Coordinates of C-alpha atoms in Angstrom, one line a residue:
M1 CA 113.4 147.9 115.0
G2 CA 112.3 150.5 117.4
L3 CA 115.8 151.1 119.1
Q4 CA 115.4 154.7 119.1
C5 CA 119.5 155.3 118.7
S6 CA 120.2 158.9 117.9
D7 CA 122.4 159.8 114.7
V8 CA 125.5 160.0 117.3
E9 CA 125.1 156.7 118.5
L10 CA 124.4 155.1 115.2
G11 CA 127.6 156.3 114.1
V12 CA 129.4 154.6 116.7
Y13 CA 127.8 151.5 116.1
E14 CA 128.6 151.9 112.4
E15 CA 132.3 152.1 113.4
Y16 CA 131.8 149.0 115.7
I17 CA 130.2 146.9 112.9
A18 CA 132.8 147.9 110.7
G19 CA 135.5 146.2 113.0
T20 CA 133.5 143.3 113.6
L21 CA 133.0 142.7 109.6
R22 CA 137.1 142.4 109.0
G23 CA 136.6 139.4 111.6
Y24 CA 133.9 138.3 109.0
D25 CA 136.3 138.9 105.9
R26 CA 138.9 136.2 107.8
I27 CA 136.3 133.4 108.2
S28 CA 135.6 134.0 104.6
Q29 CA 139.3 133.5 103.5
L30 CA 139.8 130.1 105.8
I31 CA 139.1 126.8 104.5
G32 CA 136.6 124.5 106.6
P33 CA 136.8 121.0 106.6
S34 CA 134.8 118.7 104.6
L35 CA 133.3 115.1 104.8
P36 CA 135.3 112.3 103.3
V37 CA 134.6 110.8 99.8
K38 CA 136.1 107.4 99.7
Y39 CA 134.6 105.6 96.5
P40 CA 134.9 106.4 92.7
R41 CA 131.8 107.3 91.0
T42 CA 130.2 109.1 87.8
P43 CA 127.4 111.7 88.0
G44 CA 125.2 109.3 86.5
Y45 CA 122.0 110.3 84.7
R46 CA 118.1 111.3 84.9
P47 CA 116.5 108.3 83.9
S48 CA 113.8 108.1 81.0
P49 CA 109.9 107.6 82.2
D50 CA 110.3 104.0 80.5
E51 CA 112.9 102.7 83.3
N52 CA 111.0 105.3 86.0
T53 CA 107.5 104.0 85.5
L54 CA 106.8 104.7 89.5
N55 CA 108.6 108.1 89.1
G56 CA 110.6 107.1 92.0
W57 CA 113.9 108.0 90.7
Y58 CA 115.0 111.2 90.6
W59 CA 118.6 110.3 89.8
K60 CA 120.2 106.9 88.9
C61 CA 123.8 106.3 89.3
D62 CA 126.1 103.0 90.5
I63 CA 128.3 103.4 93.1
K64 CA 130.1 100.3 94.6
G65 CA 131.3 100.5 98.1
A66 CA 134.0 98.3 99.8
D67 CA 134.7 94.6 98.3
S68 CA 133.0 92.9 101.6
G69 CA 130.8 93.8 104.5
K70 CA 127.4 93.6 106.3
L71 CA 125.7 95.0 102.7
S72 CA 127.4 93.2 100.4
G73 CA 125.2 92.5 97.6
K74 CA 122.5 94.7 98.8
T75 CA 121.5 97.7 96.5
I76 CA 120.3 100.8 98.2
G77 CA 118.6 104.0 97.3
I78 CA 119.2 107.4 99.0
K79 CA 116.2 109.8 99.7
D80 CA 117.2 113.2 97.8
N81 CA 117.6 115.1 100.8
V82 CA 120.9 113.1 101.4
A83 CA 124.2 114.1 100.1
V84 CA 125.7 112.0 97.7
A85 CA 129.3 113.6 96.4
G86 CA 129.0 114.3 92.7
V87 CA 125.4 113.4 92.3
P88 CA 123.0 116.2 91.7
M89 CA 120.0 116.9 94.4
M90 CA 116.8 118.5 93.2
N91 CA 118.0 121.6 94.1
G92 CA 120.3 121.7 91.3
S93 CA 123.6 121.4 93.2
K94 CA 126.5 119.0 92.8
L95 CA 127.3 118.5 96.5
Q96 CA 131.0 117.3 96.9
F97 CA 130.7 115.3 100.1
D98 CA 129.0 112.6 101.3
A99 CA 126.4 112.5 104.0
T100 CA 127.8 110.3 106.9
V101 CA 124.9 107.5 106.3
V102 CA 126.4 107.2 102.8
S103 CA 129.8 106.7 103.9
R104 CA 129.1 104.0 106.1
I105 CA 126.7 102.1 103.7
L106 CA 129.4 102.1 101.0
D107 CA 132.1 101.0 103.9
A108 CA 129.9 98.0 104.4
G109 CA 129.8 97.1 100.9
G110 CA 126.4 98.5 100.0
R111 CA 126.0 99.2 96.5
L112 CA 124.0 102.9 95.7
L113 CA 121.7 102.8 92.8
G114 CA 120.6 106.2 93.0
K115 CA 118.6 109.0 94.5
T116 CA 115.0 108.5 95.3
N117 CA 112.5 111.1 94.7
C118 CA 111.1 112.9 97.7
E119 CA 108.4 115.6 98.1
D120 CA 109.0 119.3 97.8
L121 CA 111.6 119.9 100.5
C122 CA 110.3 117.0 102.3
C123 CA 106.9 119.1 103.1
C124 CA 104.2 116.8 102.5
F125 CA 102.9 113.5 103.8
S126 CA 101.5 112.5 100.4
S127 CA 103.5 112.3 96.8
F128 CA 102.2 114.7 94.7
T129 CA 104.7 117.7 95.1
N130 CA 107.6 116.7 93.6
V131 CA 108.6 119.0 90.5
T132 CA 108.8 115.7 88.2
G133 CA 105.4 114.9 89.0
P134 CA 103.8 112.3 91.5
T135 CA 105.4 109.1 92.6
L136 CA 103.0 106.2 92.4
N137 CA 101.7 103.7 94.6
P138 CA 103.1 100.0 93.4
H139 CA 100.0 98.7 94.7
D140 CA 97.7 100.9 92.9
R141 CA 99.0 103.5 90.6
T142 CA 96.1 106.1 90.9
R143 CA 97.2 106.3 94.9
S144 CA 99.8 107.9 96.5
S145 CA 102.8 106.2 98.1
G146 CA 103.0 108.5 100.9
G147 CA 105.5 111.3 101.7
S148 CA 108.1 112.5 102.3
S149 CA 110.1 109.7 101.5
S150 CA 108.0 108.6 98.4
G151 CA 110.3 107.2 96.1
S152 CA 112.5 105.3 98.7
A153 CA 109.3 103.4 99.7
A154 CA 107.8 102.7 96.5
L155 CA 111.2 101.6 94.8
V156 CA 111.7 98.8 97.7
S157 CA 108.2 97.7 97.6
A158 CA 108.4 97.3 93.7
G159 CA 111.9 95.4 94.2
E160 CA 113.7 97.8 92.3
I161 CA 116.4 98.0 95.3
D162 CA 116.5 95.9 98.5
M163 CA 116.7 98.7 100.9
A164 CA 116.7 102.5 101.2
I165 CA 117.5 105.5 103.6
G166 CA 114.4 107.8 104.4
G167 CA 114.0 110.5 106.0
D168 CA 111.4 111.2 109.1
Q169 CA 110.2 114.6 110.1
G170 CA 106.9 113.9 111.1
G171 CA 106.0 110.3 109.8
S172 CA 108.1 110.8 106.6
I173 CA 109.4 107.3 106.7
R174 CA 106.7 105.6 108.2
I175 CA 103.8 106.8 106.3
P176 CA 105.2 105.9 102.8
A177 CA 106.4 102.5 104.1
S178 CA 102.8 101.8 105.5
W179 CA 100.9 103.1 102.3
C180 CA 103.5 100.7 100.3
G181 CA 103.5 97.9 102.6
I182 CA 107.2 97.7 103.3
V183 CA 109.2 98.1 106.9
G184 CA 109.9 101.6 107.9
L185 CA 111.9 102.7 111.4
K186 CA 112.3 106.3 112.8
P187 CA 115.1 105.3 115.0
T188 CA 115.4 106.9 118.8
F189 CA 116.4 110.7 118.0
G190 CA 120.4 111.1 117.7
L191 CA 120.7 107.4 116.9
V192 CA 121.5 108.0 113.2
P193 CA 123.7 111.0 112.3
Y194 CA 121.8 113.6 110.3
T195 CA 125.3 115.0 109.4
G196 CA 124.7 115.7 105.4
A197 CA 121.1 115.7 105.2
C198 CA 118.8 118.7 104.6
P199 CA 116.7 119.5 107.7
I200 CA 113.4 120.9 108.4
E201 CA 113.6 121.6 112.4
I202 CA 116.7 120.3 114.2
T203 CA 114.8 118.8 117.1
L204 CA 112.5 116.5 114.7
D205 CA 115.0 115.4 112.0
H206 CA 115.7 111.8 112.2
L207 CA 117.0 109.4 109.3
G208 CA 116.3 105.8 108.9
P209 CA 116.0 102.6 107.1
M210 CA 113.5 101.2 104.5
A211 CA 113.2 97.6 103.5
R212 CA 111.1 94.7 102.5
N213 CA 111.7 92.8 105.9
V214 CA 112.5 93.4 109.3
H215 CA 116.1 91.6 109.2
D216 CA 117.1 94.1 106.1
C217 CA 115.7 97.3 108.2
A218 CA 117.8 95.8 111.3
L219 CA 120.7 95.1 109.0
L220 CA 120.9 98.9 107.5
L221 CA 120.4 100.1 110.9
E222 CA 123.5 98.7 112.5
V223 CA 125.5 100.2 109.7
I224 CA 124.1 103.4 109.8
S225 CA 123.8 104.2 113.5
G226 CA 126.4 105.3 116.2
P227 CA 128.7 108.3 116.5
D228 CA 129.6 110.2 113.5
G229 CA 133.0 111.6 114.6
N230 CA 131.8 115.2 113.6
N231 CA 130.9 116.5 117.0
D232 CA 127.5 117.1 115.9
S233 CA 125.2 117.5 118.9
R234 CA 122.2 116.1 117.2
N235 CA 123.9 112.7 117.2
S236 CA 124.4 110.6 120.7
N237 CA 128.1 110.3 120.6
N238 CA 128.3 108.0 123.7
Y239 CA 125.9 105.2 122.6
H240 CA 127.1 101.8 121.9
V241 CA 125.4 100.3 118.9
P242 CA 124.2 96.8 119.4
E243 CA 123.9 94.0 116.7
Y244 CA 120.3 94.0 115.9
T245 CA 120.2 91.3 113.6
K246 CA 121.5 88.7 116.2
Q247 CA 118.9 89.7 118.8
L248 CA 115.9 89.1 116.4
R249 CA 113.4 86.5 118.2
T250 CA 110.4 84.8 117.3
E251 CA 109.4 84.1 120.9
M252 CA 107.5 86.8 122.8
T253 CA 107.0 85.2 126.3
G254 CA 106.8 88.0 129.1
K255 CA 106.6 90.4 126.2
K256 CA 103.9 93.2 127.4
I257 CA 102.2 95.0 124.6
A258 CA 100.1 98.2 125.2
L259 CA 97.5 99.2 122.6
I260 CA 97.0 102.7 122.9
T261 CA 92.9 103.6 123.0
E262 CA 93.6 107.1 121.2
G263 CA 96.0 106.0 118.6
F264 CA 93.0 103.5 117.3
A265 CA 90.4 106.1 117.9
C266 CA 91.6 108.4 115.4
C267 CA 91.7 105.9 112.5
E268 CA 89.2 104.5 110.0
Q269 CA 87.3 101.7 111.2
N270 CA 88.8 99.2 108.9
V271 CA 92.2 100.2 109.8
Q272 CA 91.8 99.8 113.3
D273 CA 90.4 96.4 112.7
V274 CA 93.0 94.9 110.7
V275 CA 95.7 96.4 113.4
K276 CA 94.3 95.2 116.3
E277 CA 93.3 91.3 114.8
T278 CA 97.1 91.4 113.9
A279 CA 98.1 92.7 117.4
L280 CA 96.4 89.9 119.0
K281 CA 98.3 87.5 117.0
L282 CA 101.1 88.3 119.1
T283 CA 99.5 86.4 122.1
T284 CA 99.8 82.8 120.2
K285 CA 103.7 83.8 120.7
G286 CA 103.5 84.2 124.4
A287 CA 103.0 88.4 124.4
L288 CA 100.4 90.0 126.9
V289 CA 98.4 92.5 125.0
E290 CA 96.4 95.0 126.7
E291 CA 94.5 98.2 125.8
V292 CA 96.0 101.4 127.5
S293 CA 94.7 104.9 127.5
I294 CA 97.1 107.9 126.7
P295 CA 95.0 111.0 126.8
L296 CA 97.9 113.3 125.9
H297 CA 98.2 111.4 122.6
N298 CA 95.3 113.4 121.1
D299 CA 97.3 116.8 121.3
G300 CA 100.6 115.0 120.1
N301 CA 100.0 116.3 116.8
T302 CA 99.1 119.7 117.6
I303 CA 102.2 120.0 119.8
C304 CA 104.6 118.8 117.0
S305 CA 102.8 120.8 114.7
A306 CA 103.7 124.0 116.2
I307 CA 107.1 122.9 116.7
G308 CA 107.5 121.8 113.1
L309 CA 106.0 124.6 111.2
E310 CA 107.7 127.3 113.4
G311 CA 111.1 125.4 113.3
A312 CA 110.8 125.0 109.2
Y313 CA 110.1 128.5 109.1
N314 CA 113.2 129.4 110.8
C315 CA 115.4 126.6 109.8
L316 CA 114.8 125.6 106.4
Y317 CA 113.4 128.9 105.0
K318 CA 115.1 131.6 106.9
G319 CA 118.1 129.6 108.1
N320 CA 118.4 128.2 104.5
G321 CA 118.7 124.4 105.5
N322 CA 121.2 124.7 108.3
G323 CA 119.6 127.1 111.0
Y324 CA 121.5 127.9 113.9
H325 CA 122.5 126.8 117.4
W326 CA 123.6 123.0 116.7
K327 CA 127.2 121.8 116.8
G328 CA 128.5 119.8 114.0
Y329 CA 128.9 119.7 110.3
Y330 CA 127.1 122.7 108.6
S331 CA 126.9 122.1 104.6
S332 CA 127.8 125.6 103.1
S333 CA 127.3 124.5 99.6
M334 CA 123.4 123.0 100.4
Q335 CA 123.1 126.1 102.2
D336 CA 124.2 128.5 99.3
A337 CA 121.8 126.4 96.7
L338 CA 118.7 126.9 98.9
T339 CA 119.7 130.5 99.3
R340 CA 120.0 131.0 95.8
G341 CA 116.5 129.2 95.0
F342 CA 114.5 131.1 97.8
N343 CA 116.2 134.6 96.9
L344 CA 115.9 134.2 93.0
R345 CA 112.7 131.9 92.5
P346 CA 110.5 132.0 95.7
Q347 CA 107.4 131.3 93.4
D348 CA 108.3 128.2 92.6
M349 CA 108.1 126.5 96.1
S350 CA 105.7 124.3 96.3
E351 CA 102.3 125.0 97.7
T352 CA 102.5 123.0 100.7
F353 CA 105.7 124.9 101.7
K354 CA 104.3 128.1 100.8
G355 CA 101.6 127.6 103.5
V356 CA 104.4 126.7 106.0
V357 CA 106.4 130.2 104.9
L358 CA 103.2 132.5 105.1
F359 CA 102.0 130.7 108.5
G360 CA 105.5 130.8 109.8
A361 CA 105.9 134.5 109.0
F362 CA 102.3 135.3 110.5
I363 CA 103.5 134.0 113.6
E364 CA 106.7 135.3 114.1
K365 CA 105.3 138.7 113.4
N366 CA 102.6 138.5 115.8
Y367 CA 103.8 136.1 118.8
Q368 CA 107.7 135.9 118.1
N369 CA 108.5 132.2 119.2
K370 CA 106.0 132.1 122.2
F371 CA 103.7 129.1 120.7
Y372 CA 107.1 127.3 119.6
S373 CA 108.7 127.5 123.1
K374 CA 105.0 126.6 124.9
A375 CA 105.4 123.3 122.6
Q376 CA 108.7 122.4 123.4
N377 CA 107.7 122.5 127.1
L378 CA 104.1 120.8 126.5
N379 CA 106.8 118.0 124.7
I380 CA 108.4 117.2 128.1
M381 CA 104.8 116.4 129.3
L382 CA 104.1 114.1 126.3
T383 CA 107.4 112.4 126.3
A384 CA 106.7 111.8 130.3
A385 CA 103.2 110.2 129.5
Y386 CA 104.6 107.9 127.0
N387 CA 107.3 106.9 129.2
K388 CA 105.0 106.2 132.3
V389 CA 103.3 103.6 130.0
L390 CA 106.5 102.3 128.7
E391 CA 107.6 101.7 132.2
E392 CA 105.1 98.8 132.3
Y393 CA 105.0 97.9 129.0
D394 CA 107.7 97.0 126.4
V395 CA 106.0 99.0 123.8
L396 CA 103.2 100.9 122.6
L397 CA 101.2 99.9 119.5
M398 CA 98.7 101.5 117.5
P399 CA 97.9 101.8 113.4
T400 CA 101.0 103.9 111.8
S401 CA 98.5 105.8 109.3
T402 CA 94.7 106.9 109.9
C403 CA 94.0 105.6 106.6
T404 CA 95.4 103.5 103.6
A405 CA 96.8 105.3 100.8
S406 CA 94.5 108.0 99.4
K407 CA 94.1 108.8 95.7
L408 CA 96.5 111.3 94.0
P409 CA 95.0 114.6 93.4
K410 CA 93.5 115.2 89.9
K411 CA 95.2 117.5 87.5
D412 CA 92.4 119.9 87.6
S413 CA 92.1 119.8 91.6
T414 CA 92.1 123.2 93.5
L415 CA 94.6 124.2 95.9
K416 CA 92.1 123.7 99.0
E417 CA 92.1 119.9 97.4
R418 CA 95.5 119.6 97.3
L419 CA 96.1 121.0 101.0
K420 CA 93.6 118.8 102.2
A421 CA 95.0 115.7 100.8
D422 CA 98.2 116.6 102.4
S423 CA 96.9 116.1 106.2
G424 CA 95.2 113.7 108.2
M425 CA 97.0 110.7 107.9
E426 CA 100.2 111.7 110.0
L427 CA 98.0 112.0 113.6
N428 CA 100.0 108.9 115.1
C429 CA 103.3 109.2 113.7
I430 CA 104.0 112.9 114.0
P431 CA 104.0 112.9 118.2
F432 CA 107.1 110.7 118.2
N433 CA 109.3 112.9 116.1
C434 CA 109.0 115.0 119.0
T435 CA 109.3 112.6 122.0
G436 CA 112.2 111.2 120.1
H437 CA 110.9 107.5 120.8
P438 CA 112.0 104.7 118.1
A439 CA 109.0 103.5 115.9
I440 CA 108.9 100.8 113.3
T441 CA 106.0 100.0 111.0
I442 CA 105.4 96.8 109.5
N443 CA 102.5 95.8 107.3
A444 CA 99.9 94.3 109.2
G445 CA 97.7 93.0 106.1
T446 CA 95.3 94.5 104.1
A447 CA 92.1 96.9 104.1
L448 CA 88.7 96.2 102.4
D449 CA 90.1 98.2 99.5
G450 CA 93.2 95.6 99.1
L451 CA 95.8 97.9 100.3
P452 CA 98.5 97.7 102.7
V453 CA 97.6 98.9 106.4
G454 CA 100.8 99.5 108.6
M455 CA 101.2 98.7 112.3
M456 CA 103.6 101.2 114.1
I457 CA 105.5 99.7 117.4
V458 CA 106.9 102.0 119.7
G459 CA 109.6 101.5 122.2
R460 CA 111.6 103.0 125.2
H461 CA 114.5 105.4 124.1
F462 CA 117.5 103.6 122.7
D463 CA 115.6 100.2 122.9
E464 CA 115.3 99.5 119.0
V465 CA 116.2 95.7 119.9
S466 CA 112.4 95.6 121.4
V467 CA 110.5 97.2 118.3
L468 CA 112.8 95.1 116.0
Q469 CA 112.0 91.7 117.9
I470 CA 107.9 92.3 117.9
A471 CA 107.9 93.4 114.4
Y472 CA 110.4 90.3 113.6
A473 CA 108.2 88.0 115.4
Y474 CA 105.0 89.2 113.8
E475 CA 106.6 88.7 110.4
Q476 CA 107.6 85.3 111.1
L477 CA 104.4 84.3 112.7
Q478 CA 102.9 85.3 109.0
K479 CA 105.0 82.8 107.4
I480 CA 103.3 79.8 109.5

């Protein structure tokens, strides 16, 4: 470490450390708090291929919540990076607590039908890294369902569940929702508690709702939002959650929508055309739609990638899924399972996550956290650039993904081909994980290849109402 301590000094430090370790022994003896488990359940089972034709399920169960509530009669899937007590996660651990969002769903009368497949450690924008095999797109089973909330999107789209919880660290709700033709919302950072979910990078992690329509997406958001009571510094504890479903509107008179030039320019031409044509339809409901340039949007992916790659290396890998420096409930059982896996079978990490670890180790050795720090500072500028436009316009609008669902890699594909299949589609999504703005995707129509095209609507911080209203207005316009 280059500290140049003498043998005498090392002896003193050894005595000092020994004394400090006695305090650690005491921490080991103390019993910490646990999150509540309210509703009876059985462990469930791993579904057979015949009842898992899309490979969207990791584990099936049937957990019934309260007899009544906002979600009474609704069936829900939970992304497999979110804890459900007594039900296995892919890491092989049966966790003994429910994540905050799971408890809220059950309290609202929801019925959990299982854990939905996600990408290995949630580190892939496509859907081919899960150890059980690829998750298939319901619109074309040779194509990806998007990642990393791949199973949640595929199962909602196929009608096997009404709604699902997804996780979004760089587009992982919005990309699969776009590719599968459903609605997916990344809320404002801190609106939905992350307690009980496995993080990648604390400043980017979001949980959010996925559904077949805007109303159900808004309904699930109502249930899972708000303070979680665990003093979690990742959660906005003073925010009052409105009843989103009661504020949905079809009339857009007075609403101002900014089409972001750079958000269209990075996309395939057919995707641009579908989303622009869709956006202009909102003028028939009274909205003003104008094109606006935000040049720094072009650097959003680069800024967020530095935060995400180095953050994942330090939080998920070196920090074993908990990391440091935030207040709230740390899942020691989830951390223990990750630690065992990383230590005993590092060779089993997915190819995409191996790339994260190799890159993170290289940067740490040669540059420490220089680029992470600078990227976080640049994110202040990026956030301000979006906020400046949002002072004049109600929302920003652009395609969700740069392309439609890509082909799944072939079994004989090369590593280079598989890594390439995990990049490029996220350019519009990832900046808003950095800035924390709410962003919803809704199906804007189909491209020339017959596949769904997602339209992303981005609003001011904690103004989920506006993004939901505009998405709902467009959805209702399509029914006329």
